[in-house]
Amino acid sequence: MPVPLLPQAILFAAMGGLSAVLANRGVAIFHDGLRPILPSYKAGNVDTKSIRRTSFTLGLGFLWAFGLPFSLGHAIPMLYLIFIATDYIGVAMRTTHDEAWYKSRRGLFGVLSSFVLGAAWSAAVALVLRLASDLMAAAPIEMARTVQLITQPALEAFFLFAVLTVFYHYGLKQGFCSAIVATAVWAAAATLGLPYPPAWAFGAGLVYLVVLVVREARRPGNEFGDVPPEWLTDEAGSGSVQNAPDEDDFFRKNTGRIKRNLPLIIVIHALAGAAYNLGYMASDPISASLYLHGMAIPAALAAAAWFLAFVPMKYTTAVMTGVWILTGTSLEPSIAMLMPNPWVAAGAVAVFRVIEVFSLLWFFKNLDRFTVVREIADTMRTAIFHVMEIAFLAGGAMAAAAFAGGWGVAAVVGAWFINQRSNAPVMPMALGAVTAIGVGIIANLLALVGVSL
């Protein structure tokens, strides 16, 4: 069932406006690649034109090649479609960071223009996706339901997030053992008639992975102290950890800056929690599809896998830069989807954010005690991307076949080869979706003139 347009547009406008303001003030940023640049920007070492260009370059691919194709047909956008754009809007509006925003005309203009443009963009996203969904449903060859086939293989294969992590990090022997355990649990769940066996298989694979991680972490030599990873230092010059005379004081100042902005952070994440609970917004295509089919617990598990894969990187960049992580890859989608209504979801996410912010420095210091935690997170990100790339390619072929038979499948296969030879202008995990939608459009245009594929 389509979501109500007016409440969705209002909620999106509130989130979009506030997120653009937070980006403009350098408080919170969605894109991981943009966050480390903010300290230099706020210090005046990077001008508005440069950070505007960087934000546009980093975000464009995620916006059109990932956010858009996985949002079409559902009228429910991936959060990338909103927050990548509001990042750009916020940093593109000129402002001042050396005084309160309301004390200067430039700061006031930056905040107000960011809010208006961010709200307008986000409300327009809801409207455009609704119109696109209606057009796809009314097309000669129906597209709105068919494009949902794109995520179907991934819904069955997401248990491989944990299994492939074991394969990649611990080798073939442990990998095959984890696959056997996950398969046995899948078979047991299917035999007993338990709902959605892949979720049970994922749980079994994750438990197996955790056992291996704990064993590795307990071995002598894995503890390495409080040395921050090189890839997370601010190479732009401002706030470089190597140059800080007192690293602990540096980290405390950064987390203190986040705490001072906690009220606004709480508000936007509470709004996001309500949006996740209502099914108005999704953090990733797999949890979105599961949640739309009424499987809240499997959806929460799928979203939690993203949290495990990204949390070391995100928390560390927050401590190193003093810029908060704007929604997305955290436990907030999992928490929100498990709540009974949007009001409880908003409250639960708000409480979680308070705990998260106040435990940020503690988490950062303890996280750096064990290299295995970061290594496993990096490996799980690789596993997630590989599973999604192959599963969405297969799903794209299924959807393309529904639009145009064998020619549609051939189009997806051909697009993959062309993309590989062209240095991947379309991100691999979005290629199947982009191609399938393109095939659907071509098939419908031909159908209008009486030609079928």
GROMACS .gro file of C-alpha atoms in nm:
model
  453
    1MET     CA    1   0.000   0.000   0.000
    2PRO     CA    2   0.135   0.346  -0.082
    3VAL     CA    3   0.221   0.562   0.216
    4PRO     CA    4   0.014   0.878   0.277
    5LEU     CA    5   0.176   1.156   0.076
    6LEU     CA    6   0.103   1.458   0.298
    7PRO     CA    7   0.242   1.319   0.627
    8GLN     CA    8   0.544   1.183   0.443
    9ALA     CA    9   0.613   1.518   0.276
   10ILE     CA   10   0.578   1.708   0.605
   11LEU     CA   11   0.808   1.470   0.789
   12PHE     CA   12   1.062   1.480   0.507
   13ALA     CA   13   1.051   1.860   0.497
   14ALA     CA   14   1.127   1.876   0.871
   15MET     CA   15   1.415   1.626   0.843
   16GLY     CA   16   1.552   1.781   0.525
   17GLY     CA   17   1.546   2.135   0.656
   18LEU     CA   18   1.706   2.047   0.987
   19SER     CA   19   1.972   1.822   0.831
   20ALA     CA   20   2.072   2.100   0.590
   21VAL     CA   21   2.105   2.341   0.883
   22LEU     CA   22   2.321   2.092   1.074
   23ALA     CA   23   2.544   2.054   0.769
   24ASN     CA   24   2.564   2.430   0.725
   25ARG     CA   25   2.674   2.477   1.084
   26GLY     CA   26   2.922   2.186   1.063
   27VAL     CA   27   2.738   1.995   1.336
   28ALA     CA   28   2.645   1.674   1.153
   29ILE     CA   29   2.712   1.529   0.809
   30PHE     CA   30   2.570   1.222   0.639
   31HIS     CA   31   2.842   1.133   0.386
   32ASP     CA   32   3.143   0.961   0.545
   33GLY     CA   33   3.384   1.113   0.294
   34LEU     CA   34   3.272   1.468   0.366
   35ARG     CA   35   3.282   1.452   0.745
   36PRO     CA   36   3.665   1.460   0.786
   37ILE     CA   37   3.685   1.779   0.576
   38LEU     CA   38   3.450   1.978   0.799
   39PRO     CA   39   3.709   2.080   1.064
   40SER     CA   40   3.929   2.236   0.795
   41TYR     CA   41   3.626   2.405   0.642
   42LYS     CA   42   3.515   2.550   0.974
   43ALA     CA   43   3.871   2.668   1.042
   44GLY     CA   44   3.876   2.855   0.711
   45ASN     CA   45   4.139   2.634   0.546
   46VAL     CA   46   3.888   2.507   0.287
   47ASP     CA   47   3.663   2.758   0.111
   48THR     CA   48   3.295   2.716   0.035
   49LYS     CA   49   3.355   2.662  -0.335
   50SER     CA   50   3.593   2.372  -0.269
   51ILE     CA   51   3.375   2.193  -0.016
   52ARG     CA   52   3.070   2.248  -0.236
   53ARG     CA   53   3.253   2.080  -0.525
   54THR     CA   54   3.374   1.796  -0.300
   55SER     CA   55   3.026   1.731  -0.165
   56PHE     CA   56   2.879   1.724  -0.514
   57THR     CA   57   3.147   1.487  -0.646
   58LEU     CA   58   3.124   1.249  -0.352
   59GLY     CA   59   2.746   1.240  -0.339
   60LEU     CA   60   2.624   1.241  -0.699
   61GLY     CA   61   2.686   0.871  -0.762
   62PHE     CA   62   2.508   0.766  -0.442
   63LEU     CA   63   2.218   0.996  -0.521
   64TRP     CA   64   2.128   0.885  -0.874
   65ALA     CA   65   2.284   0.538  -0.895
   66PHE     CA   66   2.193   0.403  -0.553
   67GLY     CA   67   1.933   0.618  -0.380
   68LEU     CA   68   1.706   0.667  -0.681
   69PRO     CA   69   1.678   0.319  -0.842
   70PHE     CA   70   1.610   0.144  -0.513
   71SER     CA   71   1.345   0.402  -0.423
   72LEU     CA   72   1.142   0.381  -0.744
   73GLY     CA   73   0.836   0.161  -0.732
   74HIS     CA   74   0.805   0.178  -0.354
   75ALA     CA   75   0.744   0.554  -0.317
   76ILE     CA   76   0.971   0.505  -0.015
   77PRO     CA   77   1.313   0.662  -0.060
   78MET     CA   78   1.647   0.540   0.058
   79LEU     CA   79   1.780   0.798   0.301
   80TYR     CA   80   2.061   0.871   0.051
   81LEU     CA   81   1.807   1.047  -0.167
   82ILE     CA   82   1.745   1.302   0.109
   83PHE     CA   83   2.061   1.342   0.311
   84ILE     CA   84   2.321   1.335   0.033
   85ALA     CA   85   2.141   1.636  -0.114
   86THR     CA   86   2.098   1.817   0.218
   87ASP     CA   87   2.470   1.773   0.286
   88TYR     CA   88   2.536   1.960  -0.036
   89ILE     CA   89   2.273   2.226   0.032
   90GLY     CA   90   2.410   2.290   0.380
   91VAL     CA   91   2.776   2.327   0.285
   92ALA     CA   92   2.690   2.518  -0.035
   93MET     CA   93   2.522   2.800   0.157
   94ARG     CA   94   2.781   3.055   0.271
   95THR     CA   95   2.798   3.104   0.646
   96THR     CA   96   3.034   3.192   0.929
   97HIS     CA   97   3.165   2.958   1.197
   98ASP     CA   98   3.354   3.198   1.422
   99GLU     CA   99   3.039   3.327   1.593
  100ALA     CA  100   2.679   3.228   1.662
  101TRP     CA  101   2.472   3.207   1.344
  102TYR     CA  102   2.218   3.464   1.460
  103LYS     CA  103   2.482   3.730   1.528
  104SER     CA  104   2.571   3.797   1.166
  105ARG     CA  105   2.375   3.850   0.848
  106ARG     CA  106   2.582   3.587   0.669
  107GLY     CA  107   2.523   3.325   0.938
  108LEU     CA  108   2.151   3.400   0.949
  109PHE     CA  109   2.126   3.375   0.572
  110GLY     CA  110   2.314   3.045   0.573
  111VAL     CA  111   2.084   2.884   0.829
  112LEU     CA  112   1.757   3.013   0.682
  113SER     CA  113   1.845   2.935   0.320
  114SER     CA  114   1.971   2.588   0.417
  115PHE     CA  115   1.647   2.511   0.601
  116VAL     CA  116   1.421   2.632   0.320
  117LEU     CA  117   1.610   2.457   0.041
  118GLY     CA  118   1.658   2.137   0.242
  119ALA     CA  119   1.288   2.125   0.330
  120ALA     CA  120   1.184   2.196  -0.029
  121TRP     CA  121   1.411   1.926  -0.170
  122SER     CA  122   1.297   1.661   0.077
  123ALA     CA  123   0.927   1.734   0.031
  124ALA     CA  124   0.980   1.726  -0.346
  125VAL     CA  125   1.140   1.381  -0.313
  126ALA     CA  126   0.819   1.244  -0.161
  127LEU     CA  127   0.606   1.401  -0.435
  128VAL     CA  128   0.827   1.296  -0.728
  129LEU     CA  129   0.856   0.939  -0.604
  130ARG     CA  130   0.479   0.918  -0.566
  131LEU     CA  131   0.428   1.047  -0.921
  132ALA     CA  132   0.693   0.808  -1.053
  133SER     CA  133   0.527   0.517  -0.873
  134ASP     CA  134   0.187   0.606  -1.019
  135LEU     CA  135   0.334   0.632  -1.370
  136MET     CA  136   0.511   0.299  -1.333
  137ALA     CA  137   0.192   0.133  -1.215
  138ALA     CA  138  -0.008   0.275  -1.508
  139ALA     CA  139   0.251   0.188  -1.773
  140PRO     CA  140   0.154  -0.057  -2.054
  141ILE     CA  141   0.404  -0.301  -1.904
  142GLU     CA  142   0.352  -0.259  -1.530
  143MET     CA  143   0.673  -0.158  -1.354
  144ALA     CA  144   0.590  -0.058  -0.996
  145ARG     CA  145   0.561  -0.414  -0.865
  146THR     CA  146   0.809  -0.569  -1.103
  147VAL     CA  147   1.102  -0.352  -0.994
  148GLN     CA  148   1.066  -0.504  -0.649
  149LEU     CA  149   1.211  -0.822  -0.799
  150ILE     CA  150   1.547  -0.643  -0.797
  151THR     CA  151   1.586  -0.697  -0.423
  152GLN     CA  152   1.440  -1.048  -0.412
  153PRO     CA  153   1.767  -1.249  -0.435
  154ALA     CA  154   1.927  -1.027  -0.171
  155LEU     CA  155   1.644  -1.105   0.072
  156GLU     CA  156   1.741  -1.472   0.058
  157ALA     CA  157   2.117  -1.420   0.051
  158PHE     CA  158   2.168  -1.159   0.323
  159PHE     CA  159   2.268  -1.430   0.573
  160LEU     CA  160   2.593  -1.442   0.373
  161PHE     CA  161   2.691  -1.109   0.530
  162ALA     CA  162   2.817  -1.304   0.831
  163VAL     CA  163   2.925  -1.622   0.649
  164LEU     CA  164   3.138  -1.441   0.389
  165THR     CA  165   3.297  -1.232   0.664
  166VAL     CA  166   3.419  -1.556   0.819
  167PHE     CA  167   3.542  -1.679   0.479
  168TYR     CA  168   3.731  -1.358   0.404
  169HIS     CA  169   3.887  -1.311   0.747
  170TYR     CA  170   3.940  -1.663   0.880
  171GLY     CA  171   3.988  -1.868   0.563
  172LEU     CA  172   3.819  -2.157   0.386
  173LYS     CA  173   3.807  -2.402   0.677
  174GLN     CA  174   3.624  -2.173   0.918
  175GLY     CA  175   3.422  -2.030   0.631
  176PHE     CA  176   3.288  -2.370   0.530
  177CYS     CA  177   3.212  -2.450   0.894
  178SER     CA  178   3.013  -2.129   0.931
  179ALA     CA  179   2.830  -2.202   0.605
  180ILE     CA  180   2.741  -2.551   0.728
  181VAL     CA  181   2.615  -2.414   1.060
  182ALA     CA  182   2.407  -2.144   0.890
  183THR     CA  183   2.265  -2.395   0.640
  184ALA     CA  184   2.176  -2.640   0.917
  185VAL     CA  185   1.993  -2.367   1.105
  186TRP     CA  186   1.816  -2.261   0.783
  187ALA     CA  187   1.704  -2.622   0.727
  188ALA     CA  188   1.588  -2.657   1.087
  189ALA     CA  189   1.389  -2.335   1.069
  190ALA     CA  190   1.227  -2.440   0.740
  191THR     CA  191   1.145  -2.787   0.876
  192LEU     CA  192   0.989  -2.645   1.193
  193GLY     CA  193   0.789  -2.391   0.992
  194LEU     CA  194   0.960  -2.091   1.151
  195PRO     CA  195   0.916  -1.763   0.963
  196TYR     CA  196   1.183  -1.649   0.720
  197PRO     CA  197   1.468  -1.907   0.751
  198PRO     CA  198   1.737  -1.668   0.613
  199ALA     CA  199   1.707  -1.459   0.930
  200TRP     CA  200   1.775  -1.762   1.145
  201ALA     CA  201   2.069  -1.854   0.924
  202PHE     CA  202   2.207  -1.502   0.958
  203GLY     CA  203   2.177  -1.521   1.336
  204ALA     CA  204   2.364  -1.851   1.341
  205GLY     CA  205   2.638  -1.717   1.114
  206LEU     CA  206   2.670  -1.405   1.327
  207VAL     CA  207   2.703  -1.606   1.649
  208TYR     CA  208   2.972  -1.819   1.483
  209LEU     CA  209   3.155  -1.502   1.377
  210VAL     CA  210   3.134  -1.348   1.724
  211VAL     CA  211   3.280  -1.662   1.880
  212LEU     CA  212   3.576  -1.646   1.643
  213VAL     CA  213   3.626  -1.274   1.707
  214VAL     CA  214   3.624  -1.321   2.086
  215ARG     CA  215   3.876  -1.604   2.057
  216GLU     CA  216   4.104  -1.392   1.841
  217ALA     CA  217   4.073  -1.086   2.063
  218ARG     CA  218   4.173  -1.289   2.369
  219ARG     CA  219   4.497  -1.405   2.212
  220PRO     CA  220   4.816  -1.229   2.330
  221GLY     CA  221   4.945  -0.963   2.095
  222ASN     CA  222   4.613  -0.837   1.964
  223GLU     CA  223   4.593  -0.545   2.203
  224PHE     CA  224   4.771  -0.243   2.062
  225GLY     CA  225   4.691   0.048   2.289
  226ASP     CA  226   4.538   0.380   2.196
  227VAL     CA  227   4.716   0.459   1.869
  228PRO     CA  228   4.455   0.592   1.621
  229PRO     CA  229   4.449   0.443   1.272
  230GLU     CA  230   4.638   0.648   1.014
  231TRP     CA  231   4.349   0.663   0.766
  232LEU     CA  232   4.137   0.857   1.015
  233THR     CA  233   4.375   1.143   1.084
  234ASP     CA  234   4.289   1.483   0.943
  235GLU     CA  235   4.543   1.520   0.664
  236ALA     CA  236   4.400   1.857   0.560
  237GLY     CA  237   4.585   2.024   0.845
  238SER     CA  238   4.320   2.123   1.098
  239GLY     CA  239   4.288   1.900   1.400
  240SER     CA  240   4.560   1.654   1.303
  241VAL     CA  241   4.595   1.401   1.578
  242GLN     CA  242   4.969   1.364   1.533
  243ASN     CA  243   5.018   1.737   1.593
  244ALA     CA  244   4.788   1.760   1.897
  245PRO     CA  245   4.986   1.818   2.219
  246ASP     CA  246   4.726   1.640   2.423
  247GLU     CA  247   4.530   1.380   2.230
  248ASP     CA  248   4.288   1.307   2.514
  249ASP     CA  249   4.207   1.676   2.544
  250PHE     CA  250   4.162   1.694   2.165
  251PHE     CA  251   3.914   1.406   2.170
  252ARG     CA  252   3.728   1.546   2.470
  253LYS     CA  253   3.688   1.883   2.298
  254ASN     CA  254   3.547   1.714   1.987
  255THR     CA  255   3.299   1.502   2.179
  256GLY     CA  256   3.211   1.806   2.389
  257ARG     CA  257   3.126   1.995   2.070
  258ILE     CA  258   2.889   1.714   1.973
  259LYS     CA  259   2.727   1.714   2.318
  260ARG     CA  260   2.663   2.088   2.299
  261ASN     CA  261   2.457   2.031   1.986
  262LEU     CA  262   2.275   1.729   2.128
  263PRO     CA  263   1.925   1.888   2.136
  264LEU     CA  264   1.917   1.936   1.758
  265ILE     CA  265   2.076   1.595   1.704
  266ILE     CA  266   1.806   1.435   1.917
  267VAL     CA  267   1.528   1.609   1.723
  268ILE     CA  268   1.641   1.499   1.378
  269HIS     CA  269   1.707   1.142   1.486
  270ALA     CA  270   1.371   1.121   1.659
  271LEU     CA  271   1.209   1.232   1.332
  272ALA     CA  272   1.413   0.971   1.145
  273GLY     CA  273   1.302   0.705   1.394
  274ALA     CA  274   0.938   0.789   1.326
  275ALA     CA  275   1.002   0.777   0.950
  276TYR     CA  276   1.165   0.433   0.972
  277ASN     CA  277   0.881   0.299   1.185
  278LEU     CA  278   0.614   0.430   0.949
  279GLY     CA  279   0.791   0.285   0.646
  280TYR     CA  280   0.838   0.632   0.502
  281MET     CA  281   1.216   0.598   0.472
  282ALA     CA  282   1.469   0.316   0.453
  283SER     CA  283   1.836   0.285   0.539
  284ASP     CA  284   1.916   0.012   0.286
  285PRO     CA  285   1.728  -0.183   0.016
  286ILE     CA  286   1.727  -0.518   0.197
  287SER     CA  287   1.583  -0.405   0.530
  288ALA     CA  288   1.338  -0.183   0.338
  289SER     CA  289   1.199  -0.475   0.136
  290LEU     CA  290   1.176  -0.700   0.441
  291TYR     CA  291   0.998  -0.432   0.642
  292LEU     CA  292   0.753  -0.363   0.359
  293HIS     CA  293   0.664  -0.732   0.364
  294GLY     CA  294   0.585  -0.715   0.734
  295MET     CA  295   0.904  -0.888   0.856
  296ALA     CA  296   1.023  -0.636   1.114
  297ILE     CA  297   1.267  -0.864   1.299
  298PRO     CA  298   1.453  -0.982   0.986
  299ALA     CA  299   1.457  -0.621   0.865
  300ALA     CA  300   1.609  -0.512   1.196
  301LEU     CA  301   1.874  -0.785   1.168
  302ALA     CA  302   1.966  -0.677   0.815
  303ALA     CA  303   2.000  -0.314   0.927
  304ALA     CA  304   2.204  -0.424   1.230
  305ALA     CA  305   2.456  -0.589   0.996
  306TRP     CA  306   2.526  -0.247   0.846
  307PHE     CA  307   2.574  -0.109   1.197
  308LEU     CA  308   2.833  -0.376   1.278
  309ALA     CA  309   3.018  -0.310   0.952
  310PHE     CA  310   3.030   0.067   0.976
  311VAL     CA  311   3.025   0.158   1.345
  312PRO     CA  312   3.404   0.163   1.409
  313MET     CA  313   3.464   0.395   1.114
  314LYS     CA  314   3.171   0.623   1.191
  315TYR     CA  315   3.231   0.656   1.564
  316THR     CA  316   3.600   0.718   1.509
  317THR     CA  317   3.544   0.991   1.251
  318ALA     CA  318   3.299   1.156   1.491
  319VAL     CA  319   3.558   1.163   1.772
  320MET     CA  320   3.840   1.274   1.541
  321THR     CA  321   3.644   1.555   1.375
  322GLY     CA  322   3.383   1.667   1.627
  323VAL     CA  323   3.119   1.625   1.354
  324TRP     CA  324   2.828   1.393   1.428
  325ILE     CA  325   2.709   1.108   1.207
  326LEU     CA  326   2.381   1.217   1.052
  327THR     CA  327   2.145   0.919   1.078
  328GLY     CA  328   2.191   0.617   0.852
  329THR     CA  329   2.418   0.329   0.942
  330SER     CA  330   2.346   0.288   1.309
  331LEU     CA  331   2.112   0.086   1.523
  332GLU     CA  332   1.840   0.350   1.490
  333PRO     CA  333   1.664   0.180   1.191
  334SER     CA  334   1.669  -0.152   1.377
  335ILE     CA  335   1.534   0.005   1.696
  336ALA     CA  336   1.267   0.203   1.513
  337MET     CA  337   1.136  -0.090   1.309
  338LEU     CA  338   1.087  -0.298   1.623
  339MET     CA  339   0.882  -0.034   1.805
  340PRO     CA  340   0.498  -0.056   1.814
  341ASN     CA  341   0.430   0.294   1.676
  342PRO     CA  342   0.615   0.603   1.549
  343TRP     CA  343   0.588   0.792   1.876
  344VAL     CA  344   0.758   0.515   2.072
  345ALA     CA  345   1.009   0.475   1.789
  346ALA     CA  346   1.097   0.845   1.801
  347GLY     CA  347   1.144   0.830   2.178
  348ALA     CA  348   1.349   0.510   2.168
  349VAL     CA  349   1.581   0.646   1.899
  350ALA     CA  350   1.621   0.973   2.091
  351VAL     CA  351   1.720   0.786   2.407
  352PHE     CA  352   1.959   0.568   2.209
  353ARG     CA  353   2.125   0.877   2.060
  354VAL     CA  354   2.179   1.032   2.403
  355ILE     CA  355   2.343   0.712   2.528
  356GLU     CA  356   2.544   0.687   2.208
  357VAL     CA  357   2.680   1.042   2.226
  358PHE     CA  358   2.774   1.022   2.594
  359SER     CA  359   2.947   0.686   2.546
  360LEU     CA  360   3.125   0.793   2.227
  361LEU     CA  361   3.465   0.867   2.379
  362TRP     CA  362   3.457   0.553   2.592
  363PHE     CA  363   3.367   0.344   2.290
  364PHE     CA  364   3.643   0.502   2.083
  365LYS     CA  365   3.913   0.433   2.341
  366ASN     CA  366   3.806   0.075   2.400
  367LEU     CA  367   3.755   0.009   2.029
  368ASP     CA  368   4.119   0.089   1.959
  369ARG     CA  369   4.240  -0.170   2.205
  370PHE     CA  370   4.177  -0.453   1.958
  371THR     CA  371   4.271  -0.450   1.593
  372VAL     CA  372   4.042  -0.743   1.523
  373VAL     CA  373   3.730  -0.531   1.578
  374ARG     CA  374   3.823  -0.288   1.303
  375GLU     CA  375   3.944  -0.564   1.075
  376ILE     CA  376   3.619  -0.757   1.109
  377ALA     CA  377   3.414  -0.443   1.044
  378ASP     CA  378   3.616  -0.370   0.731
  379THR     CA  379   3.575  -0.729   0.616
  380MET     CA  380   3.201  -0.727   0.681
  381ARG     CA  381   3.165  -0.410   0.471
  382THR     CA  382   3.338  -0.592   0.187
  383ALA     CA  383   3.111  -0.894   0.232
  384ILE     CA  384   2.797  -0.677   0.234
  385PHE     CA  385   2.898  -0.497  -0.084
  386HIS     CA  386   2.987  -0.822  -0.263
  387VAL     CA  387   2.659  -0.990  -0.168
  388MET     CA  388   2.459  -0.686  -0.272
  389GLU     CA  389   2.648  -0.648  -0.599
  390ILE     CA  390   2.582  -1.005  -0.712
  391ALA     CA  391   2.232  -1.037  -0.563
  392PHE     CA  392   2.111  -0.708  -0.711
  393LEU     CA  393   2.262  -0.800  -1.047
  394ALA     CA  394   2.063  -1.125  -1.040
  395GLY     CA  395   1.753  -0.937  -0.925
  396GLY     CA  396   1.802  -0.684  -1.202
  397ALA     CA  397   1.812  -0.970  -1.453
  398MET     CA  398   1.486  -1.109  -1.307
  399ALA     CA  399   1.312  -0.772  -1.334
  400ALA     CA  400   1.451  -0.711  -1.683
  401ALA     CA  401   1.328  -1.055  -1.792
  402ALA     CA  402   0.981  -0.966  -1.668
  403PHE     CA  403   0.992  -0.650  -1.879
  404ALA     CA  404   1.154  -0.781  -2.195
  405GLY     CA  405   1.214  -1.156  -2.172
  406GLY     CA  406   1.552  -1.287  -2.280
  407TRP     CA  407   1.653  -0.953  -2.429
  408GLY     CA  408   1.620  -0.796  -2.086
  409VAL     CA  409   1.852  -1.053  -1.931
  410ALA     CA  410   2.103  -0.998  -2.211
  411ALA     CA  411   2.084  -0.623  -2.151
  412VAL     CA  412   2.179  -0.667  -1.785
  413VAL     CA  413   2.468  -0.899  -1.871
  414GLY     CA  414   2.588  -0.662  -2.142
  415ALA     CA  415   2.562  -0.362  -1.910
  416TRP     CA  416   2.782  -0.538  -1.656
  417PHE     CA  417   3.059  -0.592  -1.913
  418ILE     CA  418   3.033  -0.238  -2.044
  419ASN     CA  419   3.046  -0.098  -1.693
  420GLN     CA  420   3.357  -0.304  -1.616
  421ARG     CA  421   3.535  -0.182  -1.929
  422SER     CA  422   3.433   0.178  -1.862
  423ASN     CA  423   3.590   0.194  -1.514
  424ALA     CA  424   3.253   0.146  -1.343
  425PRO     CA  425   3.072   0.477  -1.402
  426VAL     CA  426   2.776   0.312  -1.226
  427MET     CA  427   2.855   0.164  -0.885
  428PRO     CA  428   2.847  -0.218  -0.925
  429MET     CA  429   2.582  -0.289  -0.662
  430ALA     CA  430   2.342  -0.047  -0.833
  431LEU     CA  431   2.407  -0.162  -1.189
  432GLY     CA  432   2.138  -0.431  -1.192
  433ALA     CA  433   1.873  -0.191  -1.066
  434VAL     CA  434   1.970   0.090  -1.303
  435THR     CA  435   1.976  -0.143  -1.604
  436ALA     CA  436   1.647  -0.314  -1.517
  437ILE     CA  437   1.467   0.020  -1.486
  438GLY     CA  438   1.619   0.128  -1.817
  439VAL     CA  439   1.498  -0.194  -1.982
  440GLY     CA  440   1.150  -0.134  -1.839
  441ILE     CA  441   1.140   0.217  -1.983
  442ILE     CA  442   1.257   0.095  -2.325
  443ALA     CA  443   1.006  -0.191  -2.326
  444ASN     CA  444   0.723   0.049  -2.241
  445LEU     CA  445   0.823   0.299  -2.509
  446LEU     CA  446   0.827   0.020  -2.767
  447ALA     CA  447   0.493  -0.110  -2.639
  448LEU     CA  448   0.336   0.231  -2.705
  449VAL     CA  449   0.411   0.189  -3.077
  450GLY     CA  450   0.308  -0.175  -3.086
  451VAL     CA  451   0.654  -0.335  -3.066
  452SER     CA  452   0.727  -0.608  -2.809
  453LEU     CA  453   1.052  -0.764  -2.699
   0.00000   0.00000   0.00000
